[in-house]
Coordinates of C-alpha atoms in Angstrom, one line a residue:
X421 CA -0.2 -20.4 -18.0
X422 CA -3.9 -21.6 -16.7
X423 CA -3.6 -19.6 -13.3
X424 CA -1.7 -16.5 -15.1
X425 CA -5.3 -16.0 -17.3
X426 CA -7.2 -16.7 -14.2
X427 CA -5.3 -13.6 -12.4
X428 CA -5.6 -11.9 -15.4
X429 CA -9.2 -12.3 -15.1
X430 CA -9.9 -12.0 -11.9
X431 CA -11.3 -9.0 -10.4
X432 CA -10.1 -7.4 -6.8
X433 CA -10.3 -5.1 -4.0
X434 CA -8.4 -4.0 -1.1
X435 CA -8.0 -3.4 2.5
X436 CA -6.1 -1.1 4.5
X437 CA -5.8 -1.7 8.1
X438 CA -3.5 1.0 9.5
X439 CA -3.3 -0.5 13.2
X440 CA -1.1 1.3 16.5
X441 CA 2.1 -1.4 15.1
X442 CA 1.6 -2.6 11.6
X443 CA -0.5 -1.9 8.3
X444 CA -2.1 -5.0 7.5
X445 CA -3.0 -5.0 3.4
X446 CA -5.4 -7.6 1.7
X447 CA -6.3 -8.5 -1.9
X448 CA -9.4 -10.0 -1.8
X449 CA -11.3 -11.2 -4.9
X450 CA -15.6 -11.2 -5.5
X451 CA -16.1 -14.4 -4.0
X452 CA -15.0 -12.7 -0.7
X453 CA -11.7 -14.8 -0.6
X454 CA -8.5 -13.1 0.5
X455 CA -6.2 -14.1 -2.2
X456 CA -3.0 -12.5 -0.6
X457 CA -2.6 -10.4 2.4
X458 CA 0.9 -8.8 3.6
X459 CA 2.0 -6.2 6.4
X460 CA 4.5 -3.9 7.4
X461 CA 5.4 -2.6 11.0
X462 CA 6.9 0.8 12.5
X463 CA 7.8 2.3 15.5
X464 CA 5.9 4.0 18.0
X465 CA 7.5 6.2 19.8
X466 CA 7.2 7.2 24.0
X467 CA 8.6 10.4 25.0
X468 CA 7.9 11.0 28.2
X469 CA 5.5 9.0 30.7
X470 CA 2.0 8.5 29.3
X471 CA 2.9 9.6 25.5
X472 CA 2.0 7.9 22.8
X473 CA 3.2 9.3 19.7
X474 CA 3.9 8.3 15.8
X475 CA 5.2 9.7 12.7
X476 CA 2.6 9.8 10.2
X477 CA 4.9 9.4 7.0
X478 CA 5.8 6.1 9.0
X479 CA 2.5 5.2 8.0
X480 CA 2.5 6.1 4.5
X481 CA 5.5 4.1 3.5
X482 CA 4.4 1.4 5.4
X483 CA 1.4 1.8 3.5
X484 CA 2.9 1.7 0.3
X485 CA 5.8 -1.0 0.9
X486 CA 2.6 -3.3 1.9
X487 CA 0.5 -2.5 -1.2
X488 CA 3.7 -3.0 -3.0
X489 CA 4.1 -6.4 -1.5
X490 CA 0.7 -7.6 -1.8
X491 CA 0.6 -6.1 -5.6
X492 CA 4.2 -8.7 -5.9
X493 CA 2.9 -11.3 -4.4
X494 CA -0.3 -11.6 -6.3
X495 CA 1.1 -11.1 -9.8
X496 CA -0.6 -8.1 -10.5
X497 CA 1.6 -5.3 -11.0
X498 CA 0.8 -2.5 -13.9
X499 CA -2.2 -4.6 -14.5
X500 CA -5.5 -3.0 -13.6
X501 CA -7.2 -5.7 -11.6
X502 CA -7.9 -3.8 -8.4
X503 CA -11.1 -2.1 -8.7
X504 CA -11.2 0.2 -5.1
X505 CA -9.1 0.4 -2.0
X506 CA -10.4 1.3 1.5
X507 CA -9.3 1.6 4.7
X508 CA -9.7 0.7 8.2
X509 CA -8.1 3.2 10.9
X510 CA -6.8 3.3 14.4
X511 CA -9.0 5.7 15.9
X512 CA -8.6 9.2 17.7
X513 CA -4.9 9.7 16.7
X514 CA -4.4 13.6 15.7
X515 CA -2.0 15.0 12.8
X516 CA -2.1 18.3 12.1
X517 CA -1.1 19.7 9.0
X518 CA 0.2 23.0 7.2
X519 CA -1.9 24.3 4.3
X520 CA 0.6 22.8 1.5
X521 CA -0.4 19.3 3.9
X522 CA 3.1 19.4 5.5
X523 CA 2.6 17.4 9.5
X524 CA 3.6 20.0 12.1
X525 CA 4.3 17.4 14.8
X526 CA 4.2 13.7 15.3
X527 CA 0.7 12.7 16.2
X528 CA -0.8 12.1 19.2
X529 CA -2.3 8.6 19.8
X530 CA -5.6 6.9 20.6
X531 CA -3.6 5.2 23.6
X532 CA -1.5 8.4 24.9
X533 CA -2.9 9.9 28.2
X534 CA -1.7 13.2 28.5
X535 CA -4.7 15.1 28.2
X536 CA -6.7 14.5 31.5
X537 CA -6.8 18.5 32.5
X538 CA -8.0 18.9 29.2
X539 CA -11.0 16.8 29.5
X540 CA -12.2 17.5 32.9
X541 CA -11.8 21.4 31.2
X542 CA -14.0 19.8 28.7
X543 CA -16.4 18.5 31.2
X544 CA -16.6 21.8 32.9
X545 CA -17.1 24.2 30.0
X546 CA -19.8 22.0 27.9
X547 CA -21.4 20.2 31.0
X548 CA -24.3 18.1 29.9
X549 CA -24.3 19.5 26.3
X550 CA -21.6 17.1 25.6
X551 CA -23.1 13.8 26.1
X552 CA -26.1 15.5 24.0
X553 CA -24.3 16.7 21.4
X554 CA -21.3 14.2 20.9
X555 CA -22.8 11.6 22.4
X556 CA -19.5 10.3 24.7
X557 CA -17.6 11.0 27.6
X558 CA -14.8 13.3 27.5
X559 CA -11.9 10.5 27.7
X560 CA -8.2 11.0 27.4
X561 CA -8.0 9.1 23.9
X562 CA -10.7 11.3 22.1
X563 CA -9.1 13.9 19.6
X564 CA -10.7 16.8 21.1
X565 CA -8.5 16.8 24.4
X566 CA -5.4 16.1 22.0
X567 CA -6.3 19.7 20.0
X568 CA -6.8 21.6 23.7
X569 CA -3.5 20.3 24.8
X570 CA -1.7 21.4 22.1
X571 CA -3.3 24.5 21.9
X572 CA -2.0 24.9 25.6
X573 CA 1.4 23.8 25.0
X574 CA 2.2 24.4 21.6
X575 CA 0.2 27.0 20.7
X576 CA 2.9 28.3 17.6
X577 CA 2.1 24.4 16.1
X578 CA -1.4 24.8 16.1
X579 CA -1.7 28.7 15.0
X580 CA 0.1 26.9 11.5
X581 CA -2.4 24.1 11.4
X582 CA -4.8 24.3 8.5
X583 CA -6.1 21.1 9.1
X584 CA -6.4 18.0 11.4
X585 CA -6.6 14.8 10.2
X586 CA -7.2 11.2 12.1
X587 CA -4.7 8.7 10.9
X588 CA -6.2 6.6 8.0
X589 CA -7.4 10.1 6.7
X590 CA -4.0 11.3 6.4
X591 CA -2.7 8.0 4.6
X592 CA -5.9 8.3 2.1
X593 CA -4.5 12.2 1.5
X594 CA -1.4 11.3 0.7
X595 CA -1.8 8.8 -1.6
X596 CA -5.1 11.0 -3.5
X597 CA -4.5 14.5 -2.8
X598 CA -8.0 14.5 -1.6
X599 CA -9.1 15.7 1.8
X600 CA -11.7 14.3 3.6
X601 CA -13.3 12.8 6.9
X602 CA -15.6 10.1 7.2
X603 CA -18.7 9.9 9.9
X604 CA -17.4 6.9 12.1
X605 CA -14.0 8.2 12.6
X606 CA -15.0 11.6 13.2
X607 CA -17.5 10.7 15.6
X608 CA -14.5 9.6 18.2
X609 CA -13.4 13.2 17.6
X610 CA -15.7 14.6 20.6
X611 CA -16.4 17.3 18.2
X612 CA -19.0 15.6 15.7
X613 CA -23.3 16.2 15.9
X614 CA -23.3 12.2 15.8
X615 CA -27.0 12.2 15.4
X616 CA -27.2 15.1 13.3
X617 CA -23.6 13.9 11.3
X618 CA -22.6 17.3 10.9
X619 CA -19.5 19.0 13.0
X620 CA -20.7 20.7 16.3
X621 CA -20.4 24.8 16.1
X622 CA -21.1 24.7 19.3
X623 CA -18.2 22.4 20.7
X624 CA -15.3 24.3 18.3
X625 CA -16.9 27.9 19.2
X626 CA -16.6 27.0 22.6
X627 CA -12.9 25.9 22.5
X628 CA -12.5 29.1 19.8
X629 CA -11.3 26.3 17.1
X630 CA -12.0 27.4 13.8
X631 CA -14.0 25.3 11.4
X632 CA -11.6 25.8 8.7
X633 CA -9.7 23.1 10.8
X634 CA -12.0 20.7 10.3
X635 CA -12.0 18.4 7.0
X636 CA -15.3 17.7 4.7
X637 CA -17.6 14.7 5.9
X638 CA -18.0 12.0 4.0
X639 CA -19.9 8.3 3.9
X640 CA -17.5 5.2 4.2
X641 CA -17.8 3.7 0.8
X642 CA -17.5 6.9 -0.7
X643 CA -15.0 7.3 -3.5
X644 CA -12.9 10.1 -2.4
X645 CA -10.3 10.0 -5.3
X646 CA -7.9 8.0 -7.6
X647 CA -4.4 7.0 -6.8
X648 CA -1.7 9.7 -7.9
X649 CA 0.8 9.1 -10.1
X650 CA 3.7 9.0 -8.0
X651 CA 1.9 6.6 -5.5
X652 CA 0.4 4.5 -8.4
X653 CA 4.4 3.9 -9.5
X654 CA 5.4 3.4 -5.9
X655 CA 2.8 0.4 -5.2
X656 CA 2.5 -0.9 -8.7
X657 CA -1.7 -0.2 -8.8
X658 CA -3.0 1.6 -11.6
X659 CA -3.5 5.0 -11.2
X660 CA -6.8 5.1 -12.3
X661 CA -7.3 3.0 -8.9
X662 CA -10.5 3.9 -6.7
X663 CA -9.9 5.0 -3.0
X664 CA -13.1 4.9 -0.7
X665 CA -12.8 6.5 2.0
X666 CA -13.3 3.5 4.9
X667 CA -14.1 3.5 8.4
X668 CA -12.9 3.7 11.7
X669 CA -11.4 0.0 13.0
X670 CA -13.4 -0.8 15.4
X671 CA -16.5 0.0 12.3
X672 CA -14.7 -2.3 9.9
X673 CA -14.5 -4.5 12.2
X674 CA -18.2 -4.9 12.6
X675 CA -18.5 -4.6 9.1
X676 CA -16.1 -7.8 8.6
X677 CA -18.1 -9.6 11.3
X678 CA -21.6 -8.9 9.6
X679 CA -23.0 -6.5 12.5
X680 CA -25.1 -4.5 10.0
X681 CA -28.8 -4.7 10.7
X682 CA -30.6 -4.6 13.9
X683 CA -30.1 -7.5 16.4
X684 CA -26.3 -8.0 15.4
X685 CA -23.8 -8.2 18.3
X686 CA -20.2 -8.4 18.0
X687 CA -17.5 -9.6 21.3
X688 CA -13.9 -8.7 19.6
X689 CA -11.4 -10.0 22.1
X690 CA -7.4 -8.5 21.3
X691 CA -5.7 -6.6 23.5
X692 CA -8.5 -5.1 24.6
X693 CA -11.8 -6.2 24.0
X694 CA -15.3 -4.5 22.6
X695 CA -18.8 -5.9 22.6
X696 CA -20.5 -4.2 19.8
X697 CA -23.9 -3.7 18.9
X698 CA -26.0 -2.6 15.7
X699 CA -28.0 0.4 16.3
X700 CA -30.4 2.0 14.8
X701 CA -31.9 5.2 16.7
X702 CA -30.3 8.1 16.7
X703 CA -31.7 9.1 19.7
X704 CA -31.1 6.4 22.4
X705 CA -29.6 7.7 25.4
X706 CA -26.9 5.5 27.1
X707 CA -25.9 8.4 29.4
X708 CA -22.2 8.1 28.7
X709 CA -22.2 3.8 30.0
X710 CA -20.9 3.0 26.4
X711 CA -19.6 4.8 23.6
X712 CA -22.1 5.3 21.0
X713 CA -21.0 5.7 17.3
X714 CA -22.1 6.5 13.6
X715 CA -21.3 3.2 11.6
X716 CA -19.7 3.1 8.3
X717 CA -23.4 1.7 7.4
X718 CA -24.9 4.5 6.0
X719 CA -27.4 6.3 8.9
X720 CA -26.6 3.9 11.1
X721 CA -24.8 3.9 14.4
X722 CA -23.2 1.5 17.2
X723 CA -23.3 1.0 20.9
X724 CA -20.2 0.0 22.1
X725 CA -18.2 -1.0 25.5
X726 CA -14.9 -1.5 25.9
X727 CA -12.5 -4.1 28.1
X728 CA -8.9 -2.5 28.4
X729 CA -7.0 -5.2 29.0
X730 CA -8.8 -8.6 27.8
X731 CA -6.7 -10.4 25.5
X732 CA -3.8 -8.2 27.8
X733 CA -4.5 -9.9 30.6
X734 CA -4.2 -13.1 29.7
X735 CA -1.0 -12.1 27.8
X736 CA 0.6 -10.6 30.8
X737 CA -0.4 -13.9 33.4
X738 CA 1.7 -15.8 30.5
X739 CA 4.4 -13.5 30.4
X740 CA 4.4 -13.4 34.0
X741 CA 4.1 -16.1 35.7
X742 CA 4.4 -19.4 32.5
X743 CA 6.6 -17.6 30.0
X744 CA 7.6 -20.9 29.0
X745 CA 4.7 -21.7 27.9
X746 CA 2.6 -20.9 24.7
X747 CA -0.8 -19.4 24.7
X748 CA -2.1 -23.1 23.5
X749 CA 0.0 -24.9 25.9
X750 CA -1.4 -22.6 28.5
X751 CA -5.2 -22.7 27.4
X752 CA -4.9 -26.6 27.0
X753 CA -6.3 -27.6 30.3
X754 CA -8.8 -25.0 30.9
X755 CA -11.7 -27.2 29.9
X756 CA -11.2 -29.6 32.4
X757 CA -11.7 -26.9 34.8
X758 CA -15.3 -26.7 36.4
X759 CA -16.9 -23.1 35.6
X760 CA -16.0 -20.9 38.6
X761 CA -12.2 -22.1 38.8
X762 CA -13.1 -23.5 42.2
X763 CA -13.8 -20.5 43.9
X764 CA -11.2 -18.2 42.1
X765 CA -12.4 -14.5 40.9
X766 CA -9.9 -12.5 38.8
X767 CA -11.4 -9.0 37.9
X768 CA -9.1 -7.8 34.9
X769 CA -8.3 -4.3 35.8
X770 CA -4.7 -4.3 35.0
X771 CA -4.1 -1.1 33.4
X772 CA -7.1 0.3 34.6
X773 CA -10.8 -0.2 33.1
X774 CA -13.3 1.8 30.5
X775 CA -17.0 0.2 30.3
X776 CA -18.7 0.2 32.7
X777 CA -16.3 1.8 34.8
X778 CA -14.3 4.7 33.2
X779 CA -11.7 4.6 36.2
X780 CA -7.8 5.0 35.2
X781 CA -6.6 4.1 38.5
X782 CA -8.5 0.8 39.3
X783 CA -6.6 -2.5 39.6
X784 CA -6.9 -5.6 39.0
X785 CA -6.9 -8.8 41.6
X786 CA -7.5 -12.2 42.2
X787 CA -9.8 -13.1 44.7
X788 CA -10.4 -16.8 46.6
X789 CA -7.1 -17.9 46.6
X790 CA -5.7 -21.0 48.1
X791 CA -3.3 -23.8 47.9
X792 CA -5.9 -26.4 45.7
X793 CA -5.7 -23.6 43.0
X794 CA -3.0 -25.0 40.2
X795 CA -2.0 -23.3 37.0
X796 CA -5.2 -24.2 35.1
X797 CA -7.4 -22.5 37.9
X798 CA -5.7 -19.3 37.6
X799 CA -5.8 -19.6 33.8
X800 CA -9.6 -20.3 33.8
X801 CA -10.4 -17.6 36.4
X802 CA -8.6 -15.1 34.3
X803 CA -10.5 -16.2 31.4
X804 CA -13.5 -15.8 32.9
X805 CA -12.5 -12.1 34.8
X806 CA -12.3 -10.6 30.9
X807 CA -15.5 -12.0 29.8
X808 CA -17.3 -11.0 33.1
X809 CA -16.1 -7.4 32.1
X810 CA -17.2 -7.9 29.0
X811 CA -20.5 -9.2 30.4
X812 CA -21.2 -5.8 31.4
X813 CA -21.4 -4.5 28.6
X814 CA -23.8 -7.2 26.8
X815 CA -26.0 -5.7 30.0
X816 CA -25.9 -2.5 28.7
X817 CA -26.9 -3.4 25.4
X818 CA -29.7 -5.5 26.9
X819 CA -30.6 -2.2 29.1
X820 CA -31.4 -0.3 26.0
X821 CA -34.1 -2.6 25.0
X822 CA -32.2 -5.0 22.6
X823 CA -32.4 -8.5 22.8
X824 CA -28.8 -10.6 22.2
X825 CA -29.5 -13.8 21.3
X826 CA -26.5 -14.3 18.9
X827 CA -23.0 -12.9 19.2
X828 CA -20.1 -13.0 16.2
X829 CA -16.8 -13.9 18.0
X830 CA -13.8 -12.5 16.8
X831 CA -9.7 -12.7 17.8
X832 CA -8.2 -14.2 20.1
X833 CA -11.4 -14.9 22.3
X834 CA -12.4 -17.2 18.9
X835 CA -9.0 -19.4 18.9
X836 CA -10.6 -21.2 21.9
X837 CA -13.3 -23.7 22.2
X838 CA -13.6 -23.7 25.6
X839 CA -13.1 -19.4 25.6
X840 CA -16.2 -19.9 23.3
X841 CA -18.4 -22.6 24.9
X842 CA -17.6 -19.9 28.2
X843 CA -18.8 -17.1 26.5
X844 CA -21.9 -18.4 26.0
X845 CA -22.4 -19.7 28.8
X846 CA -21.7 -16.3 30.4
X847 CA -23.4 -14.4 28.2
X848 CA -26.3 -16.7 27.5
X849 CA -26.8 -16.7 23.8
X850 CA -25.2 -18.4 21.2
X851 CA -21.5 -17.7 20.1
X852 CA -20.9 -18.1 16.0
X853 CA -17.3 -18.2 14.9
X854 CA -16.7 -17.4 11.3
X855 CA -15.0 -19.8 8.6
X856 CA -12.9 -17.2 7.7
X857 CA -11.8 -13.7 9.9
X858 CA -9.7 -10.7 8.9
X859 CA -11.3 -8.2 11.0
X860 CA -10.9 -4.5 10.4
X861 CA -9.3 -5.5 7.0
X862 CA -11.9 -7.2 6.1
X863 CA -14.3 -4.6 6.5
X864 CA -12.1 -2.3 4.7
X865 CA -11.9 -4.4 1.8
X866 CA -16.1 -4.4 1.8
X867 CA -16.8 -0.9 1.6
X868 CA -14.7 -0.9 -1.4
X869 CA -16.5 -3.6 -2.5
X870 CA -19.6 -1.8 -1.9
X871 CA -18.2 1.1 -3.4
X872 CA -17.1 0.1 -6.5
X873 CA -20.4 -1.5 -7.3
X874 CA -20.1 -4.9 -6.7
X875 CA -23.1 -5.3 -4.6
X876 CA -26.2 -3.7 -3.9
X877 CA -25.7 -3.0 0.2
X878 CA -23.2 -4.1 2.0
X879 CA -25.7 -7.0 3.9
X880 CA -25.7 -8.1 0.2
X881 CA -21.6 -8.2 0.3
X882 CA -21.6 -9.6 3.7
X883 CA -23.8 -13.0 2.7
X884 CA -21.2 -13.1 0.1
X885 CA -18.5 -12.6 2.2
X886 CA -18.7 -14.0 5.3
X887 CA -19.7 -17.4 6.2
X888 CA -20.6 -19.4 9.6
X889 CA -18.1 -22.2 10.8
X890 CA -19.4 -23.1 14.1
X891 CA -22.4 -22.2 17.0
X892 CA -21.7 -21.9 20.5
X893 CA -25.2 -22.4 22.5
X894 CA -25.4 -21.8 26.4
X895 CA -24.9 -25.1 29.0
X896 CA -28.5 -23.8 31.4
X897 CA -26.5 -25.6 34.0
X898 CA -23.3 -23.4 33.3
X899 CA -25.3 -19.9 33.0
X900 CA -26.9 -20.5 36.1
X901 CA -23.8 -21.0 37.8
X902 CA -22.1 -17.9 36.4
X903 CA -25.2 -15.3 37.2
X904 CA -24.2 -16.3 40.5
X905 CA -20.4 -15.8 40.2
X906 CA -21.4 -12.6 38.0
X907 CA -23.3 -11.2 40.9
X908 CA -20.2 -11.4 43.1
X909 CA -17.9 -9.8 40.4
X910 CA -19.6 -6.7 40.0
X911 CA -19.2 -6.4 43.8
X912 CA -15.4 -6.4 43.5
X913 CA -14.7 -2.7 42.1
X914 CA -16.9 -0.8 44.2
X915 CA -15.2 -2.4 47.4
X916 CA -11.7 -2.2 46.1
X917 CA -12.2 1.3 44.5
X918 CA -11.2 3.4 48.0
X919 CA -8.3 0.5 48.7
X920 CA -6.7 1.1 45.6
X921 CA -6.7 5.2 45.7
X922 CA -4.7 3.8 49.1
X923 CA -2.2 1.8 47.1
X924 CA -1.5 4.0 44.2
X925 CA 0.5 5.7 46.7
X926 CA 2.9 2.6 46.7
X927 CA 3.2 2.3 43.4

């Protein structure tokens, strides 16, 4: 009876995280605790070679059998005791919608690459205009080249198109009605002013797409609705709920991780992996090294490189060559391993690489082979190849002036003391794990926190929020070992670059 007037009583939030297999949902209450969390998974679909496509209703009733779940779990159903819900969004994705908000297609996803004659027709028509306008490269997962190939190939879909939507932004429409489009998705678009966080005329009259396409701009934590009726019944939330309208994932993210004032680094190791960095001017050139982002912080942006295959590659050595073995079973004798796996480089280029090195066709390898190497040799060496990459960009970061000192590790790269203690030794600064991570959720569930009114700023939510477990400081013996193994792995791709256009052949 005790804990049914304590629920009763309690105020919450939630998150959304709509992620490339699952939506992730979390209740989470104003001490910053998540009270109940629950998911639901859907298919992605591969049509041909290098398509990546889903069907975007799959993502609202995933949406809404998770809220549903969560709402069941905690108790809470027809009660109003949620006071907002936000979300967190796989980025770039493309749906395009009729003008009664019907999708014309499945969309097209961050990870599809079907669109590299689109962007080198990007490159061509804007030139340097591009990097000064939307501040990134033109890459095969940006939404822009997703809109030029379909205009090429399906030109009758996109002549009915009233409107295109990322993916979080089409689950936020369907369950308020409400159309909108916040600054740190849109700014993976290609076709956003990111310092002047308006969208570029100049980009869509170049391409002749009409502004009508594009949907209003909001901030993050702005409210952009209430729940309908129908979806209110179908999740068992009032209908009176808030809906904020959240941020792109890898925004939450930083946003669950506490990168929201100047000096705030983030290394997020999952599949792939992203070094993240709080930024404040506008105007900071990275000349296309890094990506470089508006924040769901209000005015605020982000520098940020990217690893392709990080946690991937450590994945796929398991698979490969212990699949036996689990991933603690496997990590379980890496710290008895002397830094530099006894001569053994692995440069984690397995699908290809982004930051520094925007190269598709690169390759991985192990280098300094021979037969004293065991299993936790290779295991180290591959440990060591993802955060060497991800090295690279903490030296970018450090290029523009700032000074990392501090870094929040997050996923998989945090499960690991030894992954830890080797981060900072390779990255020279201390690594802090969090007593408590959700990620993207996370962040979800703070803008709505934000935006509902519990606190002042979201810095103010965060020192609610989130809370230090444990400090990582750099071994001086270690990091000088490593600049010296560092030196030799940033030698690997431009030796190997010409050898593996040669081998692609064999592939």
């Amino acid at each position: 009876m005790q804990k049914e007037i304590q629920q009763k009583r309690e105020r919450y939030v939630i998150g959304v995280d709509l992620g490339t297999s699952a939506v992730k949902t979390v209740l989470v209450n104003r001490k910053g605790q998540v009270a109940y969390e629950a998911s639901q998974s859907y298919p992605l679909y591969q049509p041909k070679a290098g398509y990546s496509e889903q069907h975007p209703e799959d993502w609202v009733s995933g949406t809404l059998a998770s809220l549903k779940q969560l709402v069941e779990k905690a108790g809470i159903g027809g009660a109003d005791a949620v006071d907002g819900i936000s979300f967190s969004g796989q980025m770039h994705g493309l749906v395009l919608t009729d003008k009664e908000g019907q999708v014309l297609r499945p969309a097209i996803l961050w990870n599809d690459t079907r669109t590299t004659a689109q962007c080198r027709r990007i490159e061509e028509q804007l030139g340097p205009e591009l990097l000064r306008i939307a501040r990134n490269r033109s890459l095969e997962g940006f939404t822009l080249p997703k809109l030029l190939w379909v205009l090429e190939h399906e030109p009758d879909v996109l002549a009915r198109a009233a409107h295109f939507m990322l993916p979080k932004d089409y689950v936020r429409y369907r369950l308020t009605g409400q159309l909108a489009m916040e600054y740190s998705d849109a700014a993976g678009t290609l076709l956003l002013d990111v310092a002047q966080k308006q969208w570029s005329q100049e980009i869509a009259a170049a391409f002749e797409l009409p502004l009508s396409l594009f949907p209003p701009l909001v901030e993050s934590f702005d409210q952009t609705g209430t729940l309908l009726p129908e979806i209110a019944e179908q999740s068992g939330l009032s209908p009176g709920t808030k809906v904020y309208a959240g941020g792109a994932d890898n925004a939450c993210g930083a946003i669950g991780a506490g990168i929201l004032s100047e000096g705030r680094t983030m290394c997020s190791i999952g599949t792939s992996g992203v070094v993240l960095s709080y930024e404040e001017r506008k105007d900071i050139d990275v000349q296309g090294r890094a990506h470089f982002f508006n924040h769901s912080e209000q005015d605020a942006y982000y520098i940020m490189g990217v690893t392709l295959a990080a946690g991937y590659s450590l994945t796929w050595f398991k698979e490969t060559f212990t699949p036996g073995l689990s991933f603690d079973a496997l990590l379980e004798d890496v710290g008895s391993v002397e830094p530099g796996s006894r001569g053994l480089l692995f440069t984690p280029y397995i699908v290809g690489e982004r930051t520094p090195h925007p190269d598709a066709n690169i390759r991985g390898s192990f280098i300094g082979m021979d037969a004293g190497h065991g299993l936790a040799h290779f295991t180290r060496a591959v440990l060591e190849g993802i955060t060497f990459s991800l090295k690279e960009s903490i030296d970018i970061l450090r290029g523009t002036g700032k000074t990392v000192k501090e870094v929040i590790s997050i996923g998989g790269g945090a499960r690991s003391e030894a992954w830890l203690q080797m981060q900072a030794d390779i990255f020279n600064a201390d690594i802090i794990k969090l007593e408590s991570e959700q990620g993207p959720a996370l962040g979800a569930a703070m803008l709505a926190a934000y935006g509902s009114g519990w606190f002042a700023s979201l810095q103010a939510c965060a020192e609610v929020f989130l809370r230090e477990a444990a400090r990582y400081s750099p071994n001086p013996e270690h990091v000088a070992r490593y600049e010296g193994l560092y030196g030799l792995y940033r030698e690997v791709y431009p030796h190997t670059r010409e050898l593996n256009e040669h081998l692609a052949k064999y592939r």
